[in-house]
mmCIF file of C-alpha atoms in Angstrom:
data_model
loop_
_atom_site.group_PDB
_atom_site.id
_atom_site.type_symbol
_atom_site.label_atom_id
_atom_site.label_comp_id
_atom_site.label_asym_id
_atom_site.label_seq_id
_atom_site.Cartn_x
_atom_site.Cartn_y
_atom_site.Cartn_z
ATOM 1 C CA UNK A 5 24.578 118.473 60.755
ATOM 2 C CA UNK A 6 22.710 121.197 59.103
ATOM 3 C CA UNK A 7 19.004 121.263 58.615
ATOM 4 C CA UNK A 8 17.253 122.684 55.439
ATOM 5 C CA UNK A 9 14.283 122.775 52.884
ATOM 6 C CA UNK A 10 14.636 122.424 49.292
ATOM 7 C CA UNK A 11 12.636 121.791 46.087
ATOM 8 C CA UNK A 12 13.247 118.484 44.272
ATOM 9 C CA UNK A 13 11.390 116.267 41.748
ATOM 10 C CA UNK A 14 8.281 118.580 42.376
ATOM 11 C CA UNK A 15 8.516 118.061 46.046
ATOM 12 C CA UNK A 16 9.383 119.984 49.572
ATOM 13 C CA UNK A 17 11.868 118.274 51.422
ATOM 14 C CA UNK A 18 13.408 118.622 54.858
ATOM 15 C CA UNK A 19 16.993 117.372 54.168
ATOM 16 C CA UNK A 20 20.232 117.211 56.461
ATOM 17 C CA UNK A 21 23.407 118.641 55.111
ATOM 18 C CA UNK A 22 26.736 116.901 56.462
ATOM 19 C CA UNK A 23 30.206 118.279 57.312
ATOM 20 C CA UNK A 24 31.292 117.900 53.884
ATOM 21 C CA UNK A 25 28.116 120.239 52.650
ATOM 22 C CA UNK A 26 26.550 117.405 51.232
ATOM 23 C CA UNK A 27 22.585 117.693 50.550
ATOM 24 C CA UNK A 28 21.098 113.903 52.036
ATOM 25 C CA UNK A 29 17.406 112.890 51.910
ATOM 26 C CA UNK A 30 16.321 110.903 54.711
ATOM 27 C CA UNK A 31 16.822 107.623 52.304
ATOM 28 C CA UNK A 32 20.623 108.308 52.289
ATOM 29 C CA UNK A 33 20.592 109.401 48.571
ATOM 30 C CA UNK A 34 22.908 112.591 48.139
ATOM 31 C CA UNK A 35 21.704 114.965 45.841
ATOM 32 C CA UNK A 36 24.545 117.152 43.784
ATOM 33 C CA UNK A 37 23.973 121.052 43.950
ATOM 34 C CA UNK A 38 22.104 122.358 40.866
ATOM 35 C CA UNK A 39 20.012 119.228 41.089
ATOM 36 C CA UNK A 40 17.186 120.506 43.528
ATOM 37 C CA UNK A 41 16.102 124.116 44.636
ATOM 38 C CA UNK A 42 17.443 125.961 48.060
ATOM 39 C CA UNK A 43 13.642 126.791 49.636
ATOM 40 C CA UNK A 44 13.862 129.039 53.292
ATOM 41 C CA UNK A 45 13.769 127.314 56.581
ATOM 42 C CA UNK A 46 10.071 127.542 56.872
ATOM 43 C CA UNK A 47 6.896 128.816 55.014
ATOM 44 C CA UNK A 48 5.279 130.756 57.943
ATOM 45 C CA UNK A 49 5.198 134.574 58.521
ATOM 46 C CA UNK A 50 7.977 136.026 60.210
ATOM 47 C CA UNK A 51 7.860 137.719 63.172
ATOM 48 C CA UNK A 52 10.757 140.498 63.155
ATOM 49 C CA UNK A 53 11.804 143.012 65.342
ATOM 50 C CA UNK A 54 12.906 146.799 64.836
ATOM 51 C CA UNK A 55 15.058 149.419 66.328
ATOM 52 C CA UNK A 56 16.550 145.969 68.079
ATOM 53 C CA UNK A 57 20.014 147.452 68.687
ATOM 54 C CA UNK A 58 20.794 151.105 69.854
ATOM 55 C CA UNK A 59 22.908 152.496 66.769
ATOM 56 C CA UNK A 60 20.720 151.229 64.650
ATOM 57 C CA UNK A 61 17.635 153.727 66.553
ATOM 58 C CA UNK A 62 20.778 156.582 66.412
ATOM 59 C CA UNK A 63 21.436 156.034 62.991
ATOM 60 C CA UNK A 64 17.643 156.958 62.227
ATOM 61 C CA UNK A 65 17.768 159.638 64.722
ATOM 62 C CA UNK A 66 14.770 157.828 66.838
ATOM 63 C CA UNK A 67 14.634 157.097 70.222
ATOM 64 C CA UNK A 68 15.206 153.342 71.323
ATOM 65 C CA UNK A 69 11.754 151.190 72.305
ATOM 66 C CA UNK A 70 10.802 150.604 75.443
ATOM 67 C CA UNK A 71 8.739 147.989 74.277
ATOM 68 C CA UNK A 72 9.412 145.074 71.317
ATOM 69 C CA UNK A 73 8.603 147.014 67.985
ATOM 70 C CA UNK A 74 7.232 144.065 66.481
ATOM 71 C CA UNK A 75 6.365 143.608 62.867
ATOM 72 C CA UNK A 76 6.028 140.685 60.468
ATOM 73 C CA UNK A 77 7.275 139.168 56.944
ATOM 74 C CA UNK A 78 4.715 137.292 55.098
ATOM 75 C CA UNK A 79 5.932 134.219 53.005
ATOM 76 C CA UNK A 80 5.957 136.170 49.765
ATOM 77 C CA UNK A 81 8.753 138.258 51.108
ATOM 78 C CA UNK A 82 11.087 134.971 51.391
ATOM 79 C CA UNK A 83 13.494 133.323 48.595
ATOM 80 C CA UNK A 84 15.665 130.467 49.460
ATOM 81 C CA UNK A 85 19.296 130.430 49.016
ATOM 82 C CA UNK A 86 20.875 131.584 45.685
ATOM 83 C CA UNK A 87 18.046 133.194 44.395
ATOM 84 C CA UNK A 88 17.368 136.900 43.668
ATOM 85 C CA UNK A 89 15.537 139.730 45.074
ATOM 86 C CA UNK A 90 13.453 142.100 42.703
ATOM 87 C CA UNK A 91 13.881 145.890 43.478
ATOM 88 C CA UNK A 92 10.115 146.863 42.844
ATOM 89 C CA UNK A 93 9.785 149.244 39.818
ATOM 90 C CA UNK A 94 10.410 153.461 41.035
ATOM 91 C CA UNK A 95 11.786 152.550 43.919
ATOM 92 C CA UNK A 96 15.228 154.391 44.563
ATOM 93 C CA UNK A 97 16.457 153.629 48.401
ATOM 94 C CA UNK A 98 16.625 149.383 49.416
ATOM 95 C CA UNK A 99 18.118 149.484 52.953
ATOM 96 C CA UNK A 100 19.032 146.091 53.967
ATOM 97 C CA UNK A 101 20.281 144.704 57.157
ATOM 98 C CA UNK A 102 21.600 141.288 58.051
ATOM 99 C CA UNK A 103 19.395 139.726 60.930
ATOM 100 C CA UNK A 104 19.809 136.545 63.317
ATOM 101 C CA UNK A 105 16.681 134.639 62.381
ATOM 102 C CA UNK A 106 15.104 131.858 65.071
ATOM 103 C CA UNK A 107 13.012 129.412 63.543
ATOM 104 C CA UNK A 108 10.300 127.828 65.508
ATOM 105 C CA UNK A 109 10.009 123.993 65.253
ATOM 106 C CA UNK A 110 6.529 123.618 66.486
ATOM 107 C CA UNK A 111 3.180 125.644 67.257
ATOM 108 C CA UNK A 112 3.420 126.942 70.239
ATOM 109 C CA UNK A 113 1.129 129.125 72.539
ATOM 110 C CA UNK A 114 1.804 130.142 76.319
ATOM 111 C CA UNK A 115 4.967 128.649 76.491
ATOM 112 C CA UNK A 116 6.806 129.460 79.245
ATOM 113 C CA UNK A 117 10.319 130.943 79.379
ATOM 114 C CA UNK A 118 11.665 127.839 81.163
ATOM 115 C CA UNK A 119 10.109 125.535 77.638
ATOM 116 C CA UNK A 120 11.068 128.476 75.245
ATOM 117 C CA UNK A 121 14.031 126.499 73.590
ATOM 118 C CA UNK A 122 11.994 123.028 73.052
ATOM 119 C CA UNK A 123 10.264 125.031 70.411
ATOM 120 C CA UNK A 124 13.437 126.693 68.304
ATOM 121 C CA UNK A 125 14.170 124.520 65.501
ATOM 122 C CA UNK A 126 17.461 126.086 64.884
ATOM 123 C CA UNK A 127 19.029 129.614 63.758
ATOM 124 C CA UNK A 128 19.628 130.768 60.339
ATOM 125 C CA UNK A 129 20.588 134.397 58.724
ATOM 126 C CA UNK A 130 18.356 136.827 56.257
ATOM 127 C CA UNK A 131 18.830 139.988 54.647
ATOM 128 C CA UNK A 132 15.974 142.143 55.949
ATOM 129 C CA UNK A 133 15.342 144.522 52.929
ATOM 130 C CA UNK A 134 13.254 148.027 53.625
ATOM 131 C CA UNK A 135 11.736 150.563 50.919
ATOM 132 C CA UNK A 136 12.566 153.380 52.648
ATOM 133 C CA UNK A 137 10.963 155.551 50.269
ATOM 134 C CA UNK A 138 8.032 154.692 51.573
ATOM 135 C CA UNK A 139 9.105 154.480 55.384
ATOM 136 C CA UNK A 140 7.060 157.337 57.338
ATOM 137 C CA UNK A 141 6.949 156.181 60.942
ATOM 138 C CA UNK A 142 9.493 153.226 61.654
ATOM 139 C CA UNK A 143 7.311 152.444 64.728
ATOM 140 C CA UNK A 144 4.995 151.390 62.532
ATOM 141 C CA UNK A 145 6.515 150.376 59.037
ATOM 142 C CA UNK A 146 3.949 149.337 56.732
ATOM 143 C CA UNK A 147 3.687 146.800 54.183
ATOM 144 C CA UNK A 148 4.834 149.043 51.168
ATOM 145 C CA UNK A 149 8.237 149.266 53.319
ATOM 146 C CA UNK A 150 8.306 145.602 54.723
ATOM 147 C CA UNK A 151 6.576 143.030 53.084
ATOM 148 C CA UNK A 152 7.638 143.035 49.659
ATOM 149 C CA UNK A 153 7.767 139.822 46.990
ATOM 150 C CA UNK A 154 11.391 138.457 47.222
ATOM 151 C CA UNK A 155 13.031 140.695 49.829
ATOM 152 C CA UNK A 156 13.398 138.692 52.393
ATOM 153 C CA UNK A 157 16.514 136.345 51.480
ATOM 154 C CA UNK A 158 16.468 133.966 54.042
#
């Protein structure tokens, strides 16, 4: 079983989706696609990290982290399933890179490594889009680069 959020009659659901990729409330009642609205896994910010992978700090001709390069992705940045990104008006260079997203389950605070995985909800996918017309220190890429409406598919 698969977990997911979606729009329907007005309302935010949780919903399971079976083997068969069929969309059930928790009354039993499957709902046909088209009928109800793909939302992300969660409404929170996003906590995302850069330069996570050597070629990726090669490619951009910077020198791996020592240290998490941490950033985040507020909720405006995310659209659900099927829906569409806006490139912003005069922008000319969208970079985008597929990322393994972890979604947290619960709030959590001092959690130990040994407890990490009672909080992870599950794992999803997102395109992680970057202006990089506006990118002028990738240690520290700021909103204009980032945290734009829409580009965080998810």
């Amino acid at each position: 079983m698969k977990q997911a959020r979606i729009e329907w009659q007005g309302q935010v659901r949780d919903v399971l989706v079976n083997e068969r990729d069929q969309v059930r409330l928790d009354d039993g009642t499957v709902l046909k696609e088209g009928e109800f609205r793909w939302l992300p896994p969660a409404d929170g910010t996003l906590f995302a990290l850069g330069l996570n992978y050597a070629d990726h700090a090669s490619e951009l001709e910077f020198k791996p982290p020592t240290e998490p390069l941490v950033f985040i992705k507020a909720p405006n940045t995310f659209t659900g399933h099927q829906q569409q990104s806006v490139r912003p008006d005069n922008v000319e260079y969208m970079h985008y890179e597929a990322e393994l997203v972890v979604v947290i389950g619960k709030t959590a605070r001092r959690v130990s490594e040994a407890e990490a995985m009672d909080y992870v909800a599950g794992y999803t996918v997102c395109n992680d889009y970057a202006i990089r017309d506006y990118l002028e220190n990738y240690y520290r890429p700021n909103l204009r680069v980032k945290s734009r409406d829409t580009l965080t598919p998810i």
